[in-house]
Tab-separated table of C-alpha atoms in Angstrom:
chain	number	residue	atom	x	y	z
A	1	MET	CA	132.899	56.134	41.051
A	2	VAL	CA	134.349	58.192	44.209
A	3	ASN	CA	136.947	60.846	43.711
A	4	ARG	CA	139.807	59.636	45.889
A	5	GLU	CA	142.472	62.171	45.130
A	6	LEU	CA	139.897	64.474	46.223
A	7	LEU	CA	138.818	62.636	48.982
A	8	GLU	CA	142.482	62.112	50.410
A	9	ALA	CA	143.251	65.794	50.012
A	10	VAL	CA	140.571	66.991	52.085
A	11	ARG	CA	141.369	64.394	54.902
A	12	SER	CA	144.608	65.222	54.654
A	13	GLN	CA	144.466	68.879	54.775
A	14	LEU	CA	141.860	68.963	57.543
A	15	ARG	CA	144.461	66.862	60.072
A	16	ASP	CA	147.480	69.363	59.039
A	17	MET	CA	145.391	72.154	60.070
A	18	ALA	CA	144.317	70.775	63.357
A	19	ASP	CA	143.924	72.760	66.445
A	20	PRO	CA	143.534	70.462	69.375
A	21	GLU	CA	142.614	73.329	71.902
A	22	ARG	CA	139.792	74.710	69.550
A	23	ALA	CA	138.796	71.050	69.000
A	24	ALA	CA	137.921	70.650	72.806
A	25	GLY	CA	135.626	73.653	72.626
A	26	ALA	CA	133.830	72.846	69.243
A	27	GLN	CA	133.233	69.444	70.617
A	28	THR	CA	131.731	70.840	73.838
A	29	TYR	CA	129.977	73.698	72.259
A	30	MET	CA	128.335	71.437	69.547
A	31	LYS	CA	127.294	68.556	72.062
A	32	SER	CA	128.957	66.437	69.451
A	33	ALA	CA	129.885	62.684	70.150
A	34	ILE	CA	131.686	63.079	66.732
A	35	PRO	CA	135.367	64.733	67.423
A	36	SER	CA	136.554	67.641	66.127
A	37	LEU	CA	139.560	68.563	64.554
A	38	GLY	CA	139.385	72.494	65.670
A	39	VAL	CA	139.198	73.865	61.919
A	40	ARG	CA	136.924	76.753	61.527
A	41	VAL	CA	134.178	76.609	59.033
A	42	PRO	CA	135.089	79.026	56.624
A	43	GLU	CA	138.269	77.331	56.247
A	44	VAL	CA	136.914	73.937	55.783
A	45	ARG	CA	134.981	75.437	52.920
A	46	ARG	CA	138.185	77.551	51.547
A	47	LEU	CA	139.929	74.066	51.900
A	48	ALA	CA	137.096	72.321	49.988
A	49	ALA	CA	136.541	74.604	46.822
A	50	GLY	CA	140.614	74.381	46.889
A	51	ALA	CA	140.305	70.418	46.446
A	52	VAL	CA	137.549	70.572	43.647
A	53	VAL	CA	139.556	73.035	41.708
A	54	ARG	CA	143.107	70.735	41.827
A	55	TYR	CA	140.976	67.506	41.475
A	56	PRO	CA	137.785	68.449	39.729
A	57	PHE	CA	134.816	66.204	39.274
A	58	ASP	CA	133.905	64.696	36.210
A	59	SER	CA	130.022	64.093	36.576
A	60	ALA	CA	127.419	64.372	39.003
A	61	GLU	CA	127.621	60.816	40.017
A	62	GLN	CA	130.965	61.239	40.720
A	63	VAL	CA	129.974	64.359	43.179
A	64	ARG	CA	127.349	62.098	44.840
A	65	ASP	CA	129.534	59.049	45.115
A	66	THR	CA	132.370	60.986	46.615
A	67	VAL	CA	130.170	63.246	49.253
A	68	LEU	CA	128.477	60.295	50.282
A	69	GLU	CA	131.628	58.439	50.940
A	70	LEU	CA	133.139	61.316	52.958
A	71	TRP	CA	129.911	61.464	54.908
A	72	ARG	CA	129.797	58.011	55.757
A	73	THR	CA	133.193	57.227	56.662
A	74	ALA	CA	134.123	60.871	58.493
A	75	GLY	CA	135.839	60.427	61.430
A	76	PHE	CA	135.485	64.162	62.615
A	77	ARG	CA	132.952	66.600	62.348
A	78	GLU	CA	134.692	68.812	59.683
A	79	GLU	CA	134.890	66.061	57.530
A	80	ARG	CA	131.202	66.092	57.441
A	81	TYR	CA	131.383	69.769	56.830
A	82	ALA	CA	133.585	69.264	53.884
A	83	ALA	CA	131.254	66.469	52.430
A	84	ILE	CA	128.227	69.170	52.272
A	85	ASP	CA	130.494	71.960	50.684
A	86	LEU	CA	131.481	69.557	48.187
A	87	THR	CA	128.030	70.159	47.005
A	88	ALA	CA	128.583	73.348	46.094
A	89	GLY	CA	129.080	73.135	42.814
A	90	ARG	CA	127.068	73.745	39.211
A	91	LEU	CA	127.467	70.140	38.338
A	92	VAL	CA	124.845	68.854	40.722
A	93	ALA	CA	123.028	72.818	41.861
A	94	THR	CA	119.843	71.574	40.186
A	95	ASP	CA	120.011	67.904	40.263
A	96	LEU	CA	117.194	66.173	42.017
A	97	GLN	CA	119.213	63.092	42.316
A	98	MET	CA	120.914	65.258	45.221
A	99	LEU	CA	118.080	65.245	47.289
A	100	PRO	CA	118.604	61.613	48.762
A	101	VAL	CA	122.048	62.810	49.528
A	102	TYR	CA	120.905	65.753	51.492
A	103	GLU	CA	118.096	63.766	52.963
A	104	GLU	CA	120.632	61.231	54.614
A	105	ILE	CA	122.609	64.051	55.534
A	106	ILE	CA	119.626	65.442	57.677
A	107	ARG	CA	118.728	62.535	59.096
A	108	ASP	CA	121.945	60.707	59.943
A	109	GLY	CA	123.341	64.094	60.971
A	110	ALA	CA	120.499	65.047	63.505
A	111	TRP	CA	122.024	68.479	64.734
A	112	TRP	CA	121.220	71.744	63.533
A	113	ASP	CA	124.580	72.327	61.544
A	114	PHE	CA	124.148	69.823	59.206
A	115	ALA	CA	120.359	70.362	58.536
A	116	ASP	CA	120.873	73.738	58.037
A	117	GLY	CA	124.218	73.363	56.251
A	118	VAL	CA	122.087	71.810	53.110
A	119	ALA	CA	119.109	73.969	53.496
A	120	GLY	CA	120.376	76.480	50.816
A	121	ARG	CA	121.022	73.247	48.442
A	122	ILE	CA	117.009	72.320	48.883
A	123	CYS	CA	116.270	75.919	48.313
A	124	THR	CA	117.990	75.713	45.119
A	125	LEU	CA	116.348	72.675	43.978
A	126	LEU	CA	113.025	73.980	45.023
A	127	GLN	CA	113.599	77.043	42.610
A	128	ALA	CA	114.660	74.779	40.025
A	129	ASN	CA	112.230	71.875	40.331
A	130	ARG	CA	109.229	73.737	41.562
A	131	GLN	CA	106.951	70.800	41.291
A	132	GLU	CA	108.423	67.861	42.283
A	133	MET	CA	110.391	69.543	45.387
A	134	THR	CA	106.988	71.283	46.417
A	135	ALA	CA	105.581	67.675	46.657
A	136	VAL	CA	108.727	66.863	48.642
A	137	ILE	CA	108.754	69.714	51.054
A	138	LEU	CA	105.195	68.998	51.853
A	139	GLY	CA	105.797	65.798	52.898
A	140	TRP	CA	108.967	66.636	54.933
A	141	SER	CA	106.598	69.018	57.143
A	142	THR	CA	104.881	66.313	58.724
A	143	ASP	CA	107.750	63.497	58.852
A	144	PRO	CA	108.139	61.826	62.264
A	145	ASP	CA	112.003	63.097	62.109
A	146	PHE	CA	111.918	66.740	63.609
A	147	TRP	CA	115.302	67.123	61.592
A	148	ILE	CA	113.362	66.788	58.685
A	149	ARG	CA	110.232	69.221	59.315
A	150	ARG	CA	113.120	71.669	60.165
A	151	ALA	CA	114.483	71.238	56.904
A	152	SER	CA	110.867	71.924	55.234
A	153	LEU	CA	110.581	75.285	56.937
A	154	THR	CA	114.278	76.082	56.262
A	155	ALA	CA	113.780	75.118	52.401
A	156	GLN	CA	113.190	78.880	51.399
A	157	LEU	CA	115.401	80.931	53.530
A	158	LYS	CA	117.369	82.370	50.727
A	159	ALA	CA	114.282	82.657	48.311
A	160	LYS	CA	113.317	85.883	49.155
A	161	ALA	CA	111.387	87.388	46.485
A	162	ASN	CA	110.872	83.751	44.619
A	163	THR	CA	109.345	82.325	48.460
A	164	ASP	CA	106.233	80.110	47.625
A	165	PRO	CA	103.788	82.306	50.442
A	166	GLU	CA	101.388	79.239	50.326
A	167	LEU	CA	104.054	76.499	50.613
A	168	LEU	CA	105.529	78.230	53.568
A	169	ARG	CA	102.206	79.028	55.379
A	170	ARG	CA	101.535	75.033	54.576
A	171	VAL	CA	104.695	74.025	56.100
A	172	ILE	CA	104.169	76.173	59.357
A	173	GLU	CA	100.859	75.541	60.348
A	174	VAL	CA	101.259	71.707	60.495
A	175	ASN	CA	104.153	72.431	62.917
A	176	LEU	CA	102.675	75.611	65.050
A	177	ALA	CA	101.707	73.051	67.849
A	178	ASP	CA	105.270	71.335	68.210
A	179	PRO	CA	107.100	71.875	71.535
A	180	GLU	CA	110.206	71.150	70.150
A	181	PHE	CA	112.837	74.263	70.124
A	182	PHE	CA	114.432	73.719	66.787
A	183	ILE	CA	110.981	73.549	65.175
A	184	ARG	CA	109.748	76.879	66.871
A	185	LYS	CA	112.678	78.469	66.310
A	186	ALA	CA	112.797	77.313	62.674
A	187	ILE	CA	109.438	79.094	61.988
A	188	GLY	CA	110.385	81.962	63.807
A	189	TRP	CA	113.449	82.308	61.338
A	190	ALA	CA	111.593	81.077	58.313
A	191	LEU	CA	109.148	84.237	58.921
A	192	ARG	CA	111.642	86.620	59.818
A	193	GLU	CA	113.534	85.802	56.426
A	194	TYR	CA	110.584	86.590	54.864
A	195	ALA	CA	109.630	89.683	56.295
A	196	LYS	CA	112.541	91.145	54.709
A	197	THR	CA	110.550	91.010	51.348
A	198	ALA	CA	107.112	90.744	52.324
A	199	PRO	CA	106.885	92.224	56.211
A	200	ASP	CA	102.784	92.855	55.723
A	201	TRP	CA	102.248	89.025	54.897
A	202	VAL	CA	104.194	87.993	58.175
A	203	ALA	CA	102.697	90.657	60.074
A	204	GLU	CA	99.107	89.099	59.169
A	205	PHE	CA	100.288	85.641	59.427
A	206	VAL	CA	101.664	86.246	63.002
A	207	ALA	CA	98.583	88.064	63.890
A	208	ARG	CA	96.130	85.542	62.487
A	209	HIS	CA	97.811	82.527	64.574
A	210	GLN	CA	98.278	84.650	67.769
A	211	GLY	CA	96.600	81.737	69.631
A	212	SER	CA	98.591	79.003	68.484
A	213	ILE	CA	102.060	80.242	67.697
A	214	SER	CA	104.830	79.984	70.247
A	215	PRO	CA	106.205	82.980	71.988
A	216	LEU	CA	109.667	82.108	70.600
A	217	SER	CA	108.415	81.846	67.010
A	218	ARG	CA	106.535	85.003	67.467
A	219	ARG	CA	109.487	86.782	68.900
A	220	GLU	CA	111.663	85.854	65.920
A	221	ALA	CA	109.148	86.564	62.944
A	222	LEU	CA	108.416	89.858	64.414
A	223	LYS	CA	112.170	90.841	65.343
A	224	ASN	CA	112.755	93.341	62.757
A	225	LEU	CA	109.319	94.602	61.994
A	226	PRO	CA	108.074	97.828	63.595
A	227	LYS	CA	106.788	96.969	67.090
């Protein structure tokens, strides 16, 4: 059951905050066919959080239904950002039934801001449901949709010491030959983040794959390591 009061509050407030001048620039920057309202991302996040306080969800199912309703009927990019922000609560943080929601956002959104917007949620699901999610992430790493493959690479960005290095190795290795910019960038990003926790592991991985890792991925991976 959709939380209609929350949904209408989010839509109404977003329109009230619209900035047409900024909207034109934002749409150009994002190369987006979806119109923008010109509301800044932190403001969308605050707005969504406030709406949840005023009109709280009564179940995980209601979160899923409301998020999908907002996502599927969005007329503006910020409405889709708000849909992602509505998944921030503890009610669904470790709920595996959210996985199809995140997958729809990644596949349907088909752009970096949406795919990366749910990366932290997927990381939390992985930490809480290690066995089930490891299988999912491995499957995603060879998916025909490169946005789903990117999600497999960014799934442990926030894991720090809880990173599964074997899983990280496997999802990177099957994507090393991919010429897609967003894949190569994600490989470097994933390695750079893990280097903050395990610099020797990352340095050794890059050295071992020096013949196959792209210059972009290598540069990003080693950015914060000693020369």
